Short mmCIF file of C-alpha atoms and ligand atoms in Angstrom, two decimals:
data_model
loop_
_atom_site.label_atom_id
_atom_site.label_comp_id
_atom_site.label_asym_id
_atom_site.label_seq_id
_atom_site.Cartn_x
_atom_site.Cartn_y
_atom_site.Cartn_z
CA UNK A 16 36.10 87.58 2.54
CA UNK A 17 39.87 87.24 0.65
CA UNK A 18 42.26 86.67 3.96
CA UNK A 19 45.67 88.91 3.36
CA UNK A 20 48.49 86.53 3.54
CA UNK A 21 52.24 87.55 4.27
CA UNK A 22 55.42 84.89 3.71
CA UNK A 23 59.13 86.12 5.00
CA UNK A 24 61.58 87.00 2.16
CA UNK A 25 65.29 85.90 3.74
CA UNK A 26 66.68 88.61 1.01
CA UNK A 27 65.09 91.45 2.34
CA UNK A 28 64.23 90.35 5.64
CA UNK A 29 61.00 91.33 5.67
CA UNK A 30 57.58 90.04 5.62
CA UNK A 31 56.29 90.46 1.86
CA UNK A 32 52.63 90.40 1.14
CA UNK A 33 51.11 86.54 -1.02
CA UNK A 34 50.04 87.89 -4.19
CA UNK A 35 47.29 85.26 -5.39
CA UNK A 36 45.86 85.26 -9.25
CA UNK A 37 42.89 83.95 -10.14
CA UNK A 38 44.26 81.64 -12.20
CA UNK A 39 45.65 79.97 -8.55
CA UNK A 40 42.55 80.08 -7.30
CA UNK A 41 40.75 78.24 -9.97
CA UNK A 42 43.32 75.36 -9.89
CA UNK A 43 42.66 75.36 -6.33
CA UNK A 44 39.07 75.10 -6.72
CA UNK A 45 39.85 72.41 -9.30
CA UNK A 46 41.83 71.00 -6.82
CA UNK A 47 38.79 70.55 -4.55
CA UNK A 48 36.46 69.29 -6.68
CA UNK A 49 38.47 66.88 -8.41
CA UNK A 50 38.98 65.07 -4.85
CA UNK A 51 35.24 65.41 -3.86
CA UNK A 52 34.51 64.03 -7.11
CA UNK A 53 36.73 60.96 -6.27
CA UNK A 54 35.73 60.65 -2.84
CA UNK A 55 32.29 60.39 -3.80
CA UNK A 56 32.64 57.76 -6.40
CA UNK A 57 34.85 55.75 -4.09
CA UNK A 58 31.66 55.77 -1.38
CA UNK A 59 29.65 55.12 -3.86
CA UNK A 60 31.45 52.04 -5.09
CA UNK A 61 31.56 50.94 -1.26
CA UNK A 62 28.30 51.55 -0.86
CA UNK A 63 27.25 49.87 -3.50
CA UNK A 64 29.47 46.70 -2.94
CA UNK A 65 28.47 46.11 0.48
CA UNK A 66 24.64 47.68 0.37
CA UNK A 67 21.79 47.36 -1.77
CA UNK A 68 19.26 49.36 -2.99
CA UNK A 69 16.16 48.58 -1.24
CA UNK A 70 14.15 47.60 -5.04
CA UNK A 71 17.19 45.51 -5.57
CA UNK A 72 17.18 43.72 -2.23
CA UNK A 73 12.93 43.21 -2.33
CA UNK A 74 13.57 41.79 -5.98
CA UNK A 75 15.85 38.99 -5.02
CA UNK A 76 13.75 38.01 -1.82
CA UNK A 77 10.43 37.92 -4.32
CA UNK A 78 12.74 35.83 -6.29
CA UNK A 79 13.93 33.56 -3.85
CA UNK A 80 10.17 33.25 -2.14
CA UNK A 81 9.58 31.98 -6.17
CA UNK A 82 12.36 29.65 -6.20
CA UNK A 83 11.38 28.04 -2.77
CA UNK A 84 7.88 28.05 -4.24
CA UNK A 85 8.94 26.35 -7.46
CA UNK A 86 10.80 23.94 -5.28
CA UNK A 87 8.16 22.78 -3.01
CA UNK A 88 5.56 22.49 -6.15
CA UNK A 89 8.24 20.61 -8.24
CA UNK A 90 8.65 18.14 -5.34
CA UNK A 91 4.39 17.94 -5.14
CA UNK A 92 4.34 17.14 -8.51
CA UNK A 93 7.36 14.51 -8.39
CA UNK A 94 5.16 12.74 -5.12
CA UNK A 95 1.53 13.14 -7.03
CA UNK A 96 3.54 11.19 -10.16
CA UNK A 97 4.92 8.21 -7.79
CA UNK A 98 1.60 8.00 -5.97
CA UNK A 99 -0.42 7.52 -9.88
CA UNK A 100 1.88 5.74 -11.07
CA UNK A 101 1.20 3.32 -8.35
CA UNK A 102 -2.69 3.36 -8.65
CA UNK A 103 -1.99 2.77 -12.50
CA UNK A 104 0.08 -0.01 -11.42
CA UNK A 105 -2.40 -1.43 -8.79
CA UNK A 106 -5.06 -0.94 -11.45
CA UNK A 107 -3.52 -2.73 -14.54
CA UNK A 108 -1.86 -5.72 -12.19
CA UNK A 109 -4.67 -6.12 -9.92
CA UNK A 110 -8.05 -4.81 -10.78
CA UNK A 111 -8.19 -5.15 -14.10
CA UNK A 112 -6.66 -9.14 -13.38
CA UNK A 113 -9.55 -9.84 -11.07
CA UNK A 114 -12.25 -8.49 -13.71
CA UNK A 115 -10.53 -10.50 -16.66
CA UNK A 116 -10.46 -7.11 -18.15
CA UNK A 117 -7.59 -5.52 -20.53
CA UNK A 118 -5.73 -3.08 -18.59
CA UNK A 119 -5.83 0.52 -19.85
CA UNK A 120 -2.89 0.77 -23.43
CA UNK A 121 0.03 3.28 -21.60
CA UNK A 122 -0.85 5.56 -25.09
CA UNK A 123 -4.21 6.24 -23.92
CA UNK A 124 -2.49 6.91 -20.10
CA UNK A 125 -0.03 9.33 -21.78
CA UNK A 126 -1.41 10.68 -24.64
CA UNK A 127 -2.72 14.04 -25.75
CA UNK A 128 -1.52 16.31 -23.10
CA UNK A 129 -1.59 19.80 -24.76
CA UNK A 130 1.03 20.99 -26.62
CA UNK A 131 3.29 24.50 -26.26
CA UNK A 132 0.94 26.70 -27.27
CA UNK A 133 -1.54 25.84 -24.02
CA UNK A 134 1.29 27.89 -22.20
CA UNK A 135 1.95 30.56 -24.73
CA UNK A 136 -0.27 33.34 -22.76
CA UNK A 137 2.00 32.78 -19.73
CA UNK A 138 5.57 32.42 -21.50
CA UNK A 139 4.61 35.60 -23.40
CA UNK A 140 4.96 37.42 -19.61
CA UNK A 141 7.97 35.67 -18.59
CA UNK A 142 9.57 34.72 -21.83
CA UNK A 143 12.69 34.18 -19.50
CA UNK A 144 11.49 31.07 -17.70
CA UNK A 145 9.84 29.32 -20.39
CA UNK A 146 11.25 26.09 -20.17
CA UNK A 147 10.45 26.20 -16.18
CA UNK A 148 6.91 27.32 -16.60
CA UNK A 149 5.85 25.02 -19.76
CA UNK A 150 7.39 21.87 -17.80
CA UNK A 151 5.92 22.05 -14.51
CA UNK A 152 2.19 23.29 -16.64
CA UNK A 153 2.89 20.03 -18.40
CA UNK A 154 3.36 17.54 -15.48
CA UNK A 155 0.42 19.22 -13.97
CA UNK A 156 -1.20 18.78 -17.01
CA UNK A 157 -0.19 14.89 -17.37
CA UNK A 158 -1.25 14.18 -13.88
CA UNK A 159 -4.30 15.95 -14.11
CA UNK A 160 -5.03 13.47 -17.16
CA UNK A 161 -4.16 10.71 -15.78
CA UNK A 162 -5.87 11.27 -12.99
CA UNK A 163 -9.08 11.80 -15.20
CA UNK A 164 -8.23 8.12 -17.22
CA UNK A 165 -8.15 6.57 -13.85
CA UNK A 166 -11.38 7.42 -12.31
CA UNK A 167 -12.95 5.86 -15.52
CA UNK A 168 -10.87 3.26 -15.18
CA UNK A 169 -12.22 2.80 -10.92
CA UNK A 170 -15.60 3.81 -12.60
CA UNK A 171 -15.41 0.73 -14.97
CA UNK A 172 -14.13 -1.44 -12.26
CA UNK A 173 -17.57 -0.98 -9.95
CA UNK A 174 -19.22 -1.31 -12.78
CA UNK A 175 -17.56 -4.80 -13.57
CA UNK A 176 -17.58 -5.58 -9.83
CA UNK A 177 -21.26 -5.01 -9.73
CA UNK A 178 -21.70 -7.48 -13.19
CA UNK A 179 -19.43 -10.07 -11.24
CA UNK A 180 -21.99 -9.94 -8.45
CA UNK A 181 -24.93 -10.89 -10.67
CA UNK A 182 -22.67 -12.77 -12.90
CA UNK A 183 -22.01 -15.62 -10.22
CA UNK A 184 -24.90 -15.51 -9.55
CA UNK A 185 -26.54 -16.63 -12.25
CA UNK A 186 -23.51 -19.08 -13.51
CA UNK A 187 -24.83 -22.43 -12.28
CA UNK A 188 -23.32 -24.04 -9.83
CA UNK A 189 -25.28 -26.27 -7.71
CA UNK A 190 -26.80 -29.35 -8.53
CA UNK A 191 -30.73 -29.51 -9.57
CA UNK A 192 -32.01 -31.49 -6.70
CA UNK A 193 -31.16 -32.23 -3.10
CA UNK A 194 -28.30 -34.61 -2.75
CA UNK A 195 -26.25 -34.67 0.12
CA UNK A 196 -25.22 -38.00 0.38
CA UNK A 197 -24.51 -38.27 -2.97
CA UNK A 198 -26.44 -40.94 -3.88
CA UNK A 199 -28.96 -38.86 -6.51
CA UNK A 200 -26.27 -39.03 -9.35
CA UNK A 201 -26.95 -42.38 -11.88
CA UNK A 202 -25.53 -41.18 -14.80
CA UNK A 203 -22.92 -38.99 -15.83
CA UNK A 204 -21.88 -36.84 -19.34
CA UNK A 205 -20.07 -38.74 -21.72
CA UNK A 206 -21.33 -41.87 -24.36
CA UNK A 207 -23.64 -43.70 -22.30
CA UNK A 208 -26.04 -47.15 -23.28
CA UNK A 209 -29.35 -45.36 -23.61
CA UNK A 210 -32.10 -47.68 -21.33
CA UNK A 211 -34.75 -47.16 -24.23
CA UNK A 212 -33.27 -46.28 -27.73
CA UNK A 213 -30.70 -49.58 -26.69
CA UNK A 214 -27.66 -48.41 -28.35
CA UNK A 215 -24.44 -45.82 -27.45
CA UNK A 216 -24.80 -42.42 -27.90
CA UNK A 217 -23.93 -39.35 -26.34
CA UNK A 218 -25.65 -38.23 -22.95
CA UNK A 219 -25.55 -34.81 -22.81
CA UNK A 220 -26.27 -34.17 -19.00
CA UNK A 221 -26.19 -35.75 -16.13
CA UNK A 222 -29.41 -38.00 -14.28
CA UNK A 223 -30.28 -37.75 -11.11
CA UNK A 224 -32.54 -40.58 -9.60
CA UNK A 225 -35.43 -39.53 -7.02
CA UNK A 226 -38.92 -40.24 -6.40
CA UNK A 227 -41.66 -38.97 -8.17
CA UNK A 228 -42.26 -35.84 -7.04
CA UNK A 229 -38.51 -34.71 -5.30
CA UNK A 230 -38.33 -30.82 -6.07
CA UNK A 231 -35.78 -29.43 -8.37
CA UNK A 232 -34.27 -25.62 -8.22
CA UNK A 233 -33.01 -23.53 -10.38
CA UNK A 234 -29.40 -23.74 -10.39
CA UNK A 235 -28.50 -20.23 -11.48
CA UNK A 236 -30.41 -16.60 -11.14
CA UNK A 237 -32.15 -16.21 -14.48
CA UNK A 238 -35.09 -16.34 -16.57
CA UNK A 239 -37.20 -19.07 -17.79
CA UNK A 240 -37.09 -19.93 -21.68
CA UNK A 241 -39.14 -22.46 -21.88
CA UNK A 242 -41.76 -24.79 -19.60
CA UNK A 243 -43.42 -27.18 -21.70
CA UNK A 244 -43.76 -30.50 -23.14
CA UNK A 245 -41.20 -31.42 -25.48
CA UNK A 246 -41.49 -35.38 -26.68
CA UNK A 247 -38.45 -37.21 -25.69
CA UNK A 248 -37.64 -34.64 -23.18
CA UNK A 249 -40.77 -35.04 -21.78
CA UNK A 250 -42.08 -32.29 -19.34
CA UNK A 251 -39.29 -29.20 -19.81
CA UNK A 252 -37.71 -25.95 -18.31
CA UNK A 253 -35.07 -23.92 -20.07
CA UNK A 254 -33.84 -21.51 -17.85
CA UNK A 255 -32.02 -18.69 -19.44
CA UNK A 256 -29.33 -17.57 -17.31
CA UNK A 257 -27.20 -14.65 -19.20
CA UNK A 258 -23.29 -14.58 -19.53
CA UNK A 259 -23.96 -17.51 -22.45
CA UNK A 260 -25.40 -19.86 -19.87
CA UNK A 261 -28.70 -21.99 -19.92
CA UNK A 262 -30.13 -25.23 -18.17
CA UNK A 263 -32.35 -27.73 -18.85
CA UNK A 264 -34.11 -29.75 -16.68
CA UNK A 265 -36.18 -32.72 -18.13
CA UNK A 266 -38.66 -35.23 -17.51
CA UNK A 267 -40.21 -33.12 -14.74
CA UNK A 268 -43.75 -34.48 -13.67
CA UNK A 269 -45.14 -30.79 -13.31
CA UNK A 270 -43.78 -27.21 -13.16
CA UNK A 271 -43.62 -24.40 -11.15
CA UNK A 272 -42.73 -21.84 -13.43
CA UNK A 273 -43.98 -20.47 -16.40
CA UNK A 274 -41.61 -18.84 -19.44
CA UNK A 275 -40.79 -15.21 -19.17
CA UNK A 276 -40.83 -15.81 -14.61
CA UNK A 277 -37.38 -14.27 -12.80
CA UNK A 278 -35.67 -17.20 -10.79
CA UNK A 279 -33.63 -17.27 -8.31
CA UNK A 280 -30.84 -20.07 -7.74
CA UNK A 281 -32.53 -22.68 -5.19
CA UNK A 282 -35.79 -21.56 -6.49
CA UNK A 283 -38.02 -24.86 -7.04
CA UNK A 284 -38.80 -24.54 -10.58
CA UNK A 285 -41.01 -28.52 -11.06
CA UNK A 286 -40.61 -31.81 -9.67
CA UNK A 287 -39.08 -35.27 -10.53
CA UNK A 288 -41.17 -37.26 -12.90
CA UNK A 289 -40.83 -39.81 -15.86
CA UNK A 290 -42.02 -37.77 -18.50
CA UNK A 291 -40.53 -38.34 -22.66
CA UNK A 292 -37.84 -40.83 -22.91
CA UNK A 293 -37.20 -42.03 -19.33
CA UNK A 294 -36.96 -45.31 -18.03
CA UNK A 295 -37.36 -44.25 -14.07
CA UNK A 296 -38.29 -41.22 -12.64
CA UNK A 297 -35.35 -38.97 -12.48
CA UNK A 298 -33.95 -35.26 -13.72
CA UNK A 299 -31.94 -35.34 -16.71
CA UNK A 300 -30.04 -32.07 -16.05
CA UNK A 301 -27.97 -30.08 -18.97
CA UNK A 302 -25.24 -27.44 -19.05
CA UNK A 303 -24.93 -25.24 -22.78
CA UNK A 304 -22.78 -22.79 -22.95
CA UNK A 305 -22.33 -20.71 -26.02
CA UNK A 306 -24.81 -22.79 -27.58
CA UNK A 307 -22.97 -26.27 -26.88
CA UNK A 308 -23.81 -28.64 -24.13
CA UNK A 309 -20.98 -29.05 -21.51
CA UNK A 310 -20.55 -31.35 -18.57
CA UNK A 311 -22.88 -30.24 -15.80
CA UNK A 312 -20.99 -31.86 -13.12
CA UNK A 313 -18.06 -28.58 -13.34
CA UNK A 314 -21.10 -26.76 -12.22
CA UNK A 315 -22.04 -28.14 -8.92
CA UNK A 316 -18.93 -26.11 -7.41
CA UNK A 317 -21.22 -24.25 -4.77
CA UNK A 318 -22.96 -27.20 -2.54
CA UNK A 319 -20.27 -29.60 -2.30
CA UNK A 320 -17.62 -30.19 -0.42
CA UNK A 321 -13.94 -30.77 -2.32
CA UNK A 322 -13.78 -34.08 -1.46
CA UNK A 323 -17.69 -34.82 -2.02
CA UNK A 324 -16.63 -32.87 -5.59
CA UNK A 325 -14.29 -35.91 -6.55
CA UNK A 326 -17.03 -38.12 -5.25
CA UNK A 327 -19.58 -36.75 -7.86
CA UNK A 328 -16.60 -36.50 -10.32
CA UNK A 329 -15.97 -40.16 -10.33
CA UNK A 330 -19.87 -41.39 -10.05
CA UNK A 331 -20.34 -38.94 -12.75
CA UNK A 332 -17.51 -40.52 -14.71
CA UNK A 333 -18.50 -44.17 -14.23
CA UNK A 334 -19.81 -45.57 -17.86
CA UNK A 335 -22.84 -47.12 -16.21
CA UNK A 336 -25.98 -46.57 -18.50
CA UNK A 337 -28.62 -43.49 -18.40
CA UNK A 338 -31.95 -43.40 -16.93
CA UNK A 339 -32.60 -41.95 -20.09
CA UNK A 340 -32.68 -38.76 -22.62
CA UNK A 341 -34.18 -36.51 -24.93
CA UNK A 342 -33.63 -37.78 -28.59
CA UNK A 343 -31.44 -34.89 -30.15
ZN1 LIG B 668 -30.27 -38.40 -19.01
#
């Protein structure tokens, strides 16, 4: 409904009647729309500037949620790295020290972990974060191999515990007969005057005097080689101990063993006698390792005392002559 509107004309002092065109009232319309265009963009930008959309504003929390996430797993990773890296440490310096054993190469501990393309199906979804994604897969994947290297290398340890058990036990280390005051040992290893044969020549083992009849143990777990008569040696055990190790006891007066029998150390495997090429009754008691004869007396370690150890040391050491011994 057009409103009639009137304005006063001063010339003719009257009240004259608007005349409006329609061309006045589209620029008026124009006008209107032009502003409520403006206005709206200007809310818009306000709104915009101080609000977000609702998808916008869930978006950035998922995102920060992820970045926490990533933050706390980054700093897991970083702790599970110093914690193996000490075990590796503690396995390589200590361990693997104790068991004489070579610690694990660092190219077998760092080696082989997969390359790129184990993370292509997941950089393919977030091609954006590729370098985030394929180094924290990585370190997982490093740790998780490392991890794996090091429970073979505990595994190996209880193994070589578990030899080192049976392994001092059958290294032998006491001496073949009773003798706690010491007074057992007449001859030591070294070039000794042979009682029979008359001259020099090497003694192999070391003699220990006792009646006929005095009891002599296996000095080592093990298993017996040989209990027979063998000429100069007279009446003798070979005891087979592992690890490169044997013993040999000699003119024994009778045995208590046969060959293929399981000993024990302390076991009584024959007696004192004056069997072969012996001038008294008395054990002639050897030491081979590796195939070579060694000086028993670094093998009495387990019954004696330190200073009773330097007691044997020096009677074993004196250049006195031997009670006897086999002839090679
Ligand atoms: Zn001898």
């Amino acid at each position: 409904m057009a409103r009639i509107k009137y304005y006063y004309d001063t010339e003719t002092c009257k009240y004259e009647r608007i005349k409006v065109s329609k061309w006045d009232v589209f620029i008026n319309l124009l006008g209107i729309f032009s502003l409520t265009l403006i206005l709206a963009v200007g809310l818009l930008f306000v709104y915009t500037s101080y609000f977000e959309l609702p998808q916008v504003s869930l978006l950035k929390k998922e995102n920060r949620e992820l970045e926490a996430y990533y933050e706390v797993l980054k700093q897991d990773v970083q702790r599970m790295e110093k914690v193996m890296y000490a075990l590796e440490e503690r396995d390589d310096n200590i361990y693997r020290v104790i068991f004489e054993a070579d610690p694990i190469p660092t190219s077998m501990r760092e080696g082989g972990v997969g390359g790129v393309d184990t993370y292509k199906d997941i950089i393919e979804k977030e091609p954006e974060r590729e370098e985030l994604i394929i180094n924290t897969f990585k370190k997982i994947d490093n740790l998780k191999k490392k991890m794996y290297i090091q429970t073979k290398s505990y595994d190996d340890i209880v193994q070589m515990a578990a030899n080192k058990e049976d392994m001092l036990a059958s290294i032998p280390s006491i001496q073949p007969i009773s003798n706690k005051e010491l007074k057992r040992m007449a001859s030591g290893y070294g070039l000794r005057f042979h009682p029979i044969l008359k001259i020099k020549r090497m003694h192999a083992g070391c003699d220990f005097s006792a009646p006929q009849g005095t009891p002599i143990y296996a000095t080592g777990d093990g298993k017996i080689a040989r209990a027979a008569h063998y000429g100069s040696s007279g009446n003798m055990v070979v005891i087979d101990h592992g690890y490169g190790y044997k013993t040999k006891y000699m003119h024994m007066s009778s045995f208590e063993v046969r060959p293929g029998q399981q000993v024990k150390r302390g076991d009584v495997i024959g007696y004192v006698g004056n069997t072969g090429l012996s001038a008294a009754p008395h054990c002639h008691y050897e030491v081979w390792k590796d195939g070579k004869h060694v000086n028993p007396v670094y093998y009495f370690i387990n019954d004696v005392t330190e200073e009773e150890f330097d007691k044997l040391l020096e009677l074993a050491s004196r250049e006195n002559q031997s009670l006897g011994g086999p002839l090679k």
